[in-house]
mmCIF file of C-alpha atoms in Angstrom:
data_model
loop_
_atom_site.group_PDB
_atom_site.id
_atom_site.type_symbol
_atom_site.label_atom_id
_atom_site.label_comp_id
_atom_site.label_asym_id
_atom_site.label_seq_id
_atom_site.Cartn_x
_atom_site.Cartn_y
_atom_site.Cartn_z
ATOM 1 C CA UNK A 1 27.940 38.071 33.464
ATOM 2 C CA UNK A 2 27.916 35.269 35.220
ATOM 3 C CA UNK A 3 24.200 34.627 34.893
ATOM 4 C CA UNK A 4 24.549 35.473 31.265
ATOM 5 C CA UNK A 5 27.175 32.333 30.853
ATOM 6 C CA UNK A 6 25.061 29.936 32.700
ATOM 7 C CA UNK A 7 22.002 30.531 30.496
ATOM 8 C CA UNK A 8 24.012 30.247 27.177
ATOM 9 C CA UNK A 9 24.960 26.703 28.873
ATOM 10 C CA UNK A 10 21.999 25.852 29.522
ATOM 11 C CA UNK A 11 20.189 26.621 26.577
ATOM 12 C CA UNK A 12 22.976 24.829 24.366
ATOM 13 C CA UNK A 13 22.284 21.691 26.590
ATOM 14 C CA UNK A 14 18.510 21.779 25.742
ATOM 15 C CA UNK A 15 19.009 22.308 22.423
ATOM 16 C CA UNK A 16 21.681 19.048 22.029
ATOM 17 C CA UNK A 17 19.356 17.009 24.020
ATOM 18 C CA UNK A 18 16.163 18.002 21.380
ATOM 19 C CA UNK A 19 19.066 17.187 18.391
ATOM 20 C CA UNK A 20 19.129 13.704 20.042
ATOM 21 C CA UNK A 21 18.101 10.669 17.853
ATOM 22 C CA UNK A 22 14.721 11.450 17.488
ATOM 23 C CA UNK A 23 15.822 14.997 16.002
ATOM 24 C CA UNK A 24 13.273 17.747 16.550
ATOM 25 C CA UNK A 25 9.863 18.935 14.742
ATOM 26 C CA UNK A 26 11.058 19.881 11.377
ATOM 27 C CA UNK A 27 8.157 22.256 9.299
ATOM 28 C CA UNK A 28 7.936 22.484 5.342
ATOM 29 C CA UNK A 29 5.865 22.781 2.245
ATOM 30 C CA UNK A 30 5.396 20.988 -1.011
ATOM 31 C CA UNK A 31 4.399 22.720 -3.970
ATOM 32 C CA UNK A 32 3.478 22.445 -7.873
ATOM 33 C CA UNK A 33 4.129 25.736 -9.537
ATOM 34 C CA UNK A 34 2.950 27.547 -6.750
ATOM 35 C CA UNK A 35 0.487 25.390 -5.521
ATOM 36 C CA UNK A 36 0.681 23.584 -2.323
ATOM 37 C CA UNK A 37 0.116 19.653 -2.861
ATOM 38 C CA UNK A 38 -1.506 17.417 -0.474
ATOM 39 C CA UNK A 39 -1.103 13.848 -0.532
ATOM 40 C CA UNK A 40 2.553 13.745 -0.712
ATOM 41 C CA UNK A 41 4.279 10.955 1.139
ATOM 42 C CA UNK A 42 7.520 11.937 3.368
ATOM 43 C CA UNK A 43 9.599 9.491 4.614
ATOM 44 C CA UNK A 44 12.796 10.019 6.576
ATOM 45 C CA UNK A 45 15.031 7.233 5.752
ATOM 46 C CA UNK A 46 17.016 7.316 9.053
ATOM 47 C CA UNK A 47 13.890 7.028 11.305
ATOM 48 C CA UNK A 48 11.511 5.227 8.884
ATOM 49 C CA UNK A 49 9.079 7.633 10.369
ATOM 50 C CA UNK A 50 6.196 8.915 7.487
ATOM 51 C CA UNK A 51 4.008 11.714 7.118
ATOM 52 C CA UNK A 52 1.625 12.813 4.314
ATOM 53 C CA UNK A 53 1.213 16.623 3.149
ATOM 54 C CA UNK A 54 -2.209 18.082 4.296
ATOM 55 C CA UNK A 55 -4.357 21.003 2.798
ATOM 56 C CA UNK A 56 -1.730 23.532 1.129
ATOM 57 C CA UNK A 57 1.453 21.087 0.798
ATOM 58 C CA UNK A 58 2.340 21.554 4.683
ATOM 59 C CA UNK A 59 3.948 19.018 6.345
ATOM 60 C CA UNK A 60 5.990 18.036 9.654
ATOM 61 C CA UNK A 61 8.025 15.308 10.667
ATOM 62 C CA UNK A 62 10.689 14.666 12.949
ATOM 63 C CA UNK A 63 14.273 14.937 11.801
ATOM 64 C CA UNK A 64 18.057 16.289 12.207
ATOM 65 C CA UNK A 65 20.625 17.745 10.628
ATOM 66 C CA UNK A 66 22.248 14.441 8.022
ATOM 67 C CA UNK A 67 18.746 12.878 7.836
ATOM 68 C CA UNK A 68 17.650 12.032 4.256
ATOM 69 C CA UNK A 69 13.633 12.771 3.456
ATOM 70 C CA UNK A 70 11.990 11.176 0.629
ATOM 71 C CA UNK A 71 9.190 12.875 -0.905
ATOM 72 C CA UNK A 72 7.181 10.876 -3.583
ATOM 73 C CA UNK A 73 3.152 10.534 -4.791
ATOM 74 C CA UNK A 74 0.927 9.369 -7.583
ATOM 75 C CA UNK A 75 2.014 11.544 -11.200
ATOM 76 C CA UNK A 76 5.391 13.231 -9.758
ATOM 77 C CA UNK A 77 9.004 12.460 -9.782
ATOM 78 C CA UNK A 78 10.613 11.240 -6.166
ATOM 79 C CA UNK A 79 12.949 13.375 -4.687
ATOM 80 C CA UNK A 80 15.569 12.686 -1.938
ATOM 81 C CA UNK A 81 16.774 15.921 0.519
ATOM 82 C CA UNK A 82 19.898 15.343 2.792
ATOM 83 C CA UNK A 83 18.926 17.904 5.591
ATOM 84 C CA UNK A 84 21.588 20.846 6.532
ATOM 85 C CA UNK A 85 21.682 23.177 8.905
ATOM 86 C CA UNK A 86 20.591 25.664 6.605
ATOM 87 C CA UNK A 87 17.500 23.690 6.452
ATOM 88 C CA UNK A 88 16.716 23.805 9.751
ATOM 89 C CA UNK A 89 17.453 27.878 10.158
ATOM 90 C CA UNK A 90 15.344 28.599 7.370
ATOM 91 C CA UNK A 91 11.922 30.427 7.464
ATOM 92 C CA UNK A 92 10.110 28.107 4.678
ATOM 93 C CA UNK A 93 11.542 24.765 3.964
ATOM 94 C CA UNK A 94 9.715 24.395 0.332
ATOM 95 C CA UNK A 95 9.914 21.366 -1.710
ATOM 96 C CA UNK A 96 8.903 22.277 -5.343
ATOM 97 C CA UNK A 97 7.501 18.673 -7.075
ATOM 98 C CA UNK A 98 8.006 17.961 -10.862
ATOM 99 C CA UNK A 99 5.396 15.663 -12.410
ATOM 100 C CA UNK A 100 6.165 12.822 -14.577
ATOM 101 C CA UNK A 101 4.116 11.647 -17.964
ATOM 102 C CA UNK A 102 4.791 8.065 -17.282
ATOM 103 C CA UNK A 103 2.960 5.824 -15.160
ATOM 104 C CA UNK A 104 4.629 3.289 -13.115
ATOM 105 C CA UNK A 105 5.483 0.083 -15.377
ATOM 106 C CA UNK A 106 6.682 -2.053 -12.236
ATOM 107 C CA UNK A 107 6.325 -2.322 -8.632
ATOM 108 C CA UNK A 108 8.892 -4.590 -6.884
ATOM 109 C CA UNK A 109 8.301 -5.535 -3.026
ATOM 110 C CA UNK A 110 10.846 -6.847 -1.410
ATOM 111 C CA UNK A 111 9.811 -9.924 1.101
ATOM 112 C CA UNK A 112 11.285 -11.668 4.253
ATOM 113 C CA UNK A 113 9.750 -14.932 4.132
ATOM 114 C CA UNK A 114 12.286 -16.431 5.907
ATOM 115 C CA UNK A 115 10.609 -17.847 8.659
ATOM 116 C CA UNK A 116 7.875 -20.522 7.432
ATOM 117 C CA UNK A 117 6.661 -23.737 7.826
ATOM 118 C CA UNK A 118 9.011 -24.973 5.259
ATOM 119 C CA UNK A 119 11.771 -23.237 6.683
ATOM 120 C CA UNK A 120 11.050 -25.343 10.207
ATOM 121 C CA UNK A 121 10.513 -28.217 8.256
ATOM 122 C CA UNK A 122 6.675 -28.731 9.049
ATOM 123 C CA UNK A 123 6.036 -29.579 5.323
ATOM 124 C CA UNK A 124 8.558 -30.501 2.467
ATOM 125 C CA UNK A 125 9.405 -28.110 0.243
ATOM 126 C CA UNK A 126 7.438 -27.407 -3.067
ATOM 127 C CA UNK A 127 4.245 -28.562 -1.817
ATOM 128 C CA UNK A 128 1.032 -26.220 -2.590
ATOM 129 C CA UNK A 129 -1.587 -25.246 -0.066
ATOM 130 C CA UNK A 130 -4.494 -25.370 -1.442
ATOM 131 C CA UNK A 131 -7.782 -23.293 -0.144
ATOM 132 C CA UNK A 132 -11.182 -25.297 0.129
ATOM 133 C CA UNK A 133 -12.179 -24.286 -3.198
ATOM 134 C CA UNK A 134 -9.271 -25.037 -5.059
ATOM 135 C CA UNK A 135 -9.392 -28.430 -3.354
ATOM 136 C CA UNK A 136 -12.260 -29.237 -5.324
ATOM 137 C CA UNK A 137 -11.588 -27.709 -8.225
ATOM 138 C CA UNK A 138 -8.611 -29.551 -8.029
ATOM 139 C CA UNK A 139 -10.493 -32.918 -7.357
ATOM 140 C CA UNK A 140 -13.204 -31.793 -9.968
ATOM 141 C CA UNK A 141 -11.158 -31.523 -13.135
ATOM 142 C CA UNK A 142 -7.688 -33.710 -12.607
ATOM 143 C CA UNK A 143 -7.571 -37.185 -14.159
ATOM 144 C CA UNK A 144 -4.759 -38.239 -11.642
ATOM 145 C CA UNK A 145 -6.668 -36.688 -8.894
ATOM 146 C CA UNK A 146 -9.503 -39.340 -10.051
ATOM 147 C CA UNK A 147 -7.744 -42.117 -11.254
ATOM 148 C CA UNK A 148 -5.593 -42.445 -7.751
ATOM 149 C CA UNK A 149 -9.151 -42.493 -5.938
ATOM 150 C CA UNK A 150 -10.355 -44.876 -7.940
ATOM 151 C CA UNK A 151 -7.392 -47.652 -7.407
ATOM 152 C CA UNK A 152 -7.441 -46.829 -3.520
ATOM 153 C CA UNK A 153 -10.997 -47.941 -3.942
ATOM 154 C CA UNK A 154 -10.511 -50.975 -6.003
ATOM 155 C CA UNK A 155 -11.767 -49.725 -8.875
ATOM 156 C CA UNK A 156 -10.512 -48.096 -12.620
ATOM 157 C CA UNK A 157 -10.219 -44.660 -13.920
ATOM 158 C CA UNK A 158 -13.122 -42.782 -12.704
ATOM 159 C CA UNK A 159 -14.969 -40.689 -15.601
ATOM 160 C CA UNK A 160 -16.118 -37.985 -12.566
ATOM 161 C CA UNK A 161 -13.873 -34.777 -14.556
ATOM 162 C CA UNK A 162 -15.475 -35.423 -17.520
ATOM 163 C CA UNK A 163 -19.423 -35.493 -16.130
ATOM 164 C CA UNK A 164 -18.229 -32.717 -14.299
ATOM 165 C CA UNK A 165 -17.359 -30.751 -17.654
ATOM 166 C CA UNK A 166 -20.220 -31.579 -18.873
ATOM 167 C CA UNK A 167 -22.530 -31.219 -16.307
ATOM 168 C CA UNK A 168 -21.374 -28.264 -15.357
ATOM 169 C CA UNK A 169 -20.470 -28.631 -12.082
ATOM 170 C CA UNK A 170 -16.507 -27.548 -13.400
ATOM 171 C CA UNK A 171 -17.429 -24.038 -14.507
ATOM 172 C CA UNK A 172 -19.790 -23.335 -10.943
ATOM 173 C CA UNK A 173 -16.370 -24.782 -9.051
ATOM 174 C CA UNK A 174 -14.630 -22.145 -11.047
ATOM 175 C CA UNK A 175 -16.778 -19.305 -10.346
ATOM 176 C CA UNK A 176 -16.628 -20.445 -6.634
ATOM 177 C CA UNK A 177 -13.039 -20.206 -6.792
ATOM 178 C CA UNK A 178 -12.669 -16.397 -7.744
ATOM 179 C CA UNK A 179 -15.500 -15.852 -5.026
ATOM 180 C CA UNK A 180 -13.402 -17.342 -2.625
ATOM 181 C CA UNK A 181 -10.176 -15.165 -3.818
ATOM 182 C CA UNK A 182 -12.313 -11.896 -4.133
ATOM 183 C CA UNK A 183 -13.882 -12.379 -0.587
ATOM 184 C CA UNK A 184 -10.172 -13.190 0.796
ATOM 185 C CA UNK A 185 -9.202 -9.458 -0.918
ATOM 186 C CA UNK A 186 -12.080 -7.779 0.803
ATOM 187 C CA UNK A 187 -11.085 -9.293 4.267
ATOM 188 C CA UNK A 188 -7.353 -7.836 3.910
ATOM 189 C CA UNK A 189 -8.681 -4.334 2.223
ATOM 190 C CA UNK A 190 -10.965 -3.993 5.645
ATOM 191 C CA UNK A 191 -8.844 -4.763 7.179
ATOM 192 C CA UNK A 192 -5.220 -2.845 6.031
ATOM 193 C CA UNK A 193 -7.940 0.737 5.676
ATOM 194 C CA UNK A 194 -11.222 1.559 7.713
ATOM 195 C CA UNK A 195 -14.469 3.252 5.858
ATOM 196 C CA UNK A 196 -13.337 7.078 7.052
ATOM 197 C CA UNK A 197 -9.843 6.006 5.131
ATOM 198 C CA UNK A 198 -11.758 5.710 1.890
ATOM 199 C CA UNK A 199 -14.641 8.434 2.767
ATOM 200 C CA UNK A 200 -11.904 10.889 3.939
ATOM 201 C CA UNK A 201 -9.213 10.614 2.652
ATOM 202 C CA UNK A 202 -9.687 9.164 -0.686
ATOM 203 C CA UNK A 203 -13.342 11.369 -0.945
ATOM 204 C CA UNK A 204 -14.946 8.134 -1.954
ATOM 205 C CA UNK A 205 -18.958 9.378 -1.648
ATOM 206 C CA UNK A 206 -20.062 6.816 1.182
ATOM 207 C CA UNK A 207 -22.358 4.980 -0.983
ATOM 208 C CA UNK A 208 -20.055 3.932 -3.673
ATOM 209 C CA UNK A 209 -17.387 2.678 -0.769
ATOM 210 C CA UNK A 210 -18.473 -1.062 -0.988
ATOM 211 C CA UNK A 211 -18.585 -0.454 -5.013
ATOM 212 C CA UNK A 212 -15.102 0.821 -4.866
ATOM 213 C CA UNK A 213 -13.752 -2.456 -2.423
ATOM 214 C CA UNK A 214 -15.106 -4.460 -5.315
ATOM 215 C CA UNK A 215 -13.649 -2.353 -7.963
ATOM 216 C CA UNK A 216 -10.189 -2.617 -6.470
ATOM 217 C CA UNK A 217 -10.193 -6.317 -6.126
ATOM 218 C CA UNK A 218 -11.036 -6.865 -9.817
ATOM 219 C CA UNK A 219 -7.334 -5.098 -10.449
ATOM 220 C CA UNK A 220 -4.582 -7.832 -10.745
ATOM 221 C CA UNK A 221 -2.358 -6.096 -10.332
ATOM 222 C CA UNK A 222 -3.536 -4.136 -7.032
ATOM 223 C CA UNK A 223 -4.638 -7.650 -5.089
ATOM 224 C CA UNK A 224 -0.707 -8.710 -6.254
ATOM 225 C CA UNK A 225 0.323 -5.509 -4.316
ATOM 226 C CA UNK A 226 -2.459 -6.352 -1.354
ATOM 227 C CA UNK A 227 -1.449 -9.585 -1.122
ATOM 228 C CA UNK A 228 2.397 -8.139 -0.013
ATOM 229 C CA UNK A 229 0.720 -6.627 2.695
ATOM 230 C CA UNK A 230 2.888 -3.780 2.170
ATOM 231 C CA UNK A 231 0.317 -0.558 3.441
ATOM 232 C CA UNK A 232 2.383 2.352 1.971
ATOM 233 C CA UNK A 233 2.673 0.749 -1.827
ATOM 234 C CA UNK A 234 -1.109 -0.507 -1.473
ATOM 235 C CA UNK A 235 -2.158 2.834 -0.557
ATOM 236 C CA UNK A 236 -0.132 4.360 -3.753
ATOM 237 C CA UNK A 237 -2.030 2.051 -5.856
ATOM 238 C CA UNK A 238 -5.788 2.437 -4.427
ATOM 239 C CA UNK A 239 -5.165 6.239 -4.416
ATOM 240 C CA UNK A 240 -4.751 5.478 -8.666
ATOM 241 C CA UNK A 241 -8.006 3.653 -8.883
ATOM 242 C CA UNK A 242 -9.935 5.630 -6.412
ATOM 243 C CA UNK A 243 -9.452 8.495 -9.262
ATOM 244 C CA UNK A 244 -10.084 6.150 -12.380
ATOM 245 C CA UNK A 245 -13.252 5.357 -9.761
ATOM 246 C CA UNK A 246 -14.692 8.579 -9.588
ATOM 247 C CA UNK A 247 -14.225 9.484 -13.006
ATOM 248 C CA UNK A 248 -16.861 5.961 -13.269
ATOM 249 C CA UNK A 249 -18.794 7.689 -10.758
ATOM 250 C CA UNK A 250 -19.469 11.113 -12.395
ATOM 251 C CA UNK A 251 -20.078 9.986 -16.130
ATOM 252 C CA UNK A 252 -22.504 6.989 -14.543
ATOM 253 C CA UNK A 253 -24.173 10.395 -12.895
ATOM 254 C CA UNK A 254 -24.760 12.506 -15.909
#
């Protein structure tokens, strides 16, 4: 008897020490009428911790008994679960998804900015950085731009925007300038996702991955969304075009 109630204690002390903050291993499944959905994003909102759904809707992430999961993806309503312990002591933890006919009108990302060189007074406030290539863009086409180089040098208005215009020389600085933007998007694309991300997971046929990087940064709305540096939205959003993609893909291949 003794031996019996030492166990029970002992077991009851491994199993609040697994309930700690972490929580423990908790299993489930996410279906559309009967069919297990991969590519489903859940997020405990307690931990911040996120998993995706593999092959056949499974899924596991740590949690405990109050935690709140979040499961949401491309086409289908979000839905929030406040775990019980009836959760927990169930065989099959299923999460049945309901799509939605509307796409998403608006993305808002919420930014902390707070610490910048305005902030620390470096630069005033209200003054805009510009890249190389807007710098002579900028230099290229403004009549202030010109006519406050030409008094430092002595001289009158200079007529350089309008040979510019004509020559030209305007339109290629243009050009240069979406280069330079579209080549700054590529940089943080490679770098936020690797090849096997887009091979892999987004089934991307290897060939077409450079296409697609291009693709993507012709979207306005998706470099808006890069730009944030927010992964999870970004990922939402190239998981969209990487279907309108291959749709491209297989009429280009008929």
């Amino acid at each position: 008897m003794f031996r019996f109630v030492f166990l029970f204690f002992v077991f009851n002390a491994v199993n609040v020490s697994g309930q700690g903050t972490a929580g423990q291993l908790f299993h489930g499944k996410v279906s559309f009428e009967m069919t297990g959905l991969d590519g489903i994003y859940v997020v405990n909102l307690k931990t911040e911790n996120t998993v995706v759904t593999q092959d056949g809707g499974a899924f596991s992430i740590m949690a405990k008994v109050g935690d709140t999961l979040v499961f949401s993806g491309f086409q289908y309503k979000k839905i929030q679960v406040v775990l019980t312990d009836q959760d927990f002591g169930s065989s099959l933890f299923l999460v049945r998804m309901q799509p939605i006919m509307n796409q998403l009108n608006e993305v808002v990302i919420k930014r902390y900015n707070n610490i910048n060189a305005v902030a620390l007074g470096i630069i005033p406030g209200n003054q805009k950085s510009y890249t190389e290539a807007e710098r002579k863009l900028y230099t290229a086409t403004d009549l202030n731009a010109s006519a406050n180089a030409g008094s430092m040098a002595g001289g009158s208005v200079s007529a350089d925007p309008l040979l510019n215009f004509l020559s030209g020389r305007t339109k290629m600085l243009k050009k240069e300038l979406k280069v330079e933007k579209k080549e700054h998007y590529m940089k943080l694309l490679e770098k936020m996702f690797d090849r096997n991300h887009f091979v892999n997971r987004l089934k991307i046929p290897s060939d077409y991955v450079k296409g697609f990087e291009y693709y993507t940064v012709e979207n306005e709305k998706f470099t808006k969304i890069l730009e944030s540096k927010n992964k999870t939205t970004t990922e939402f959003l190239l998981s969209e075009l990487a279907i309108k993609y291959k749709e491209i893909i297989d009429i280009e291949n008929k």
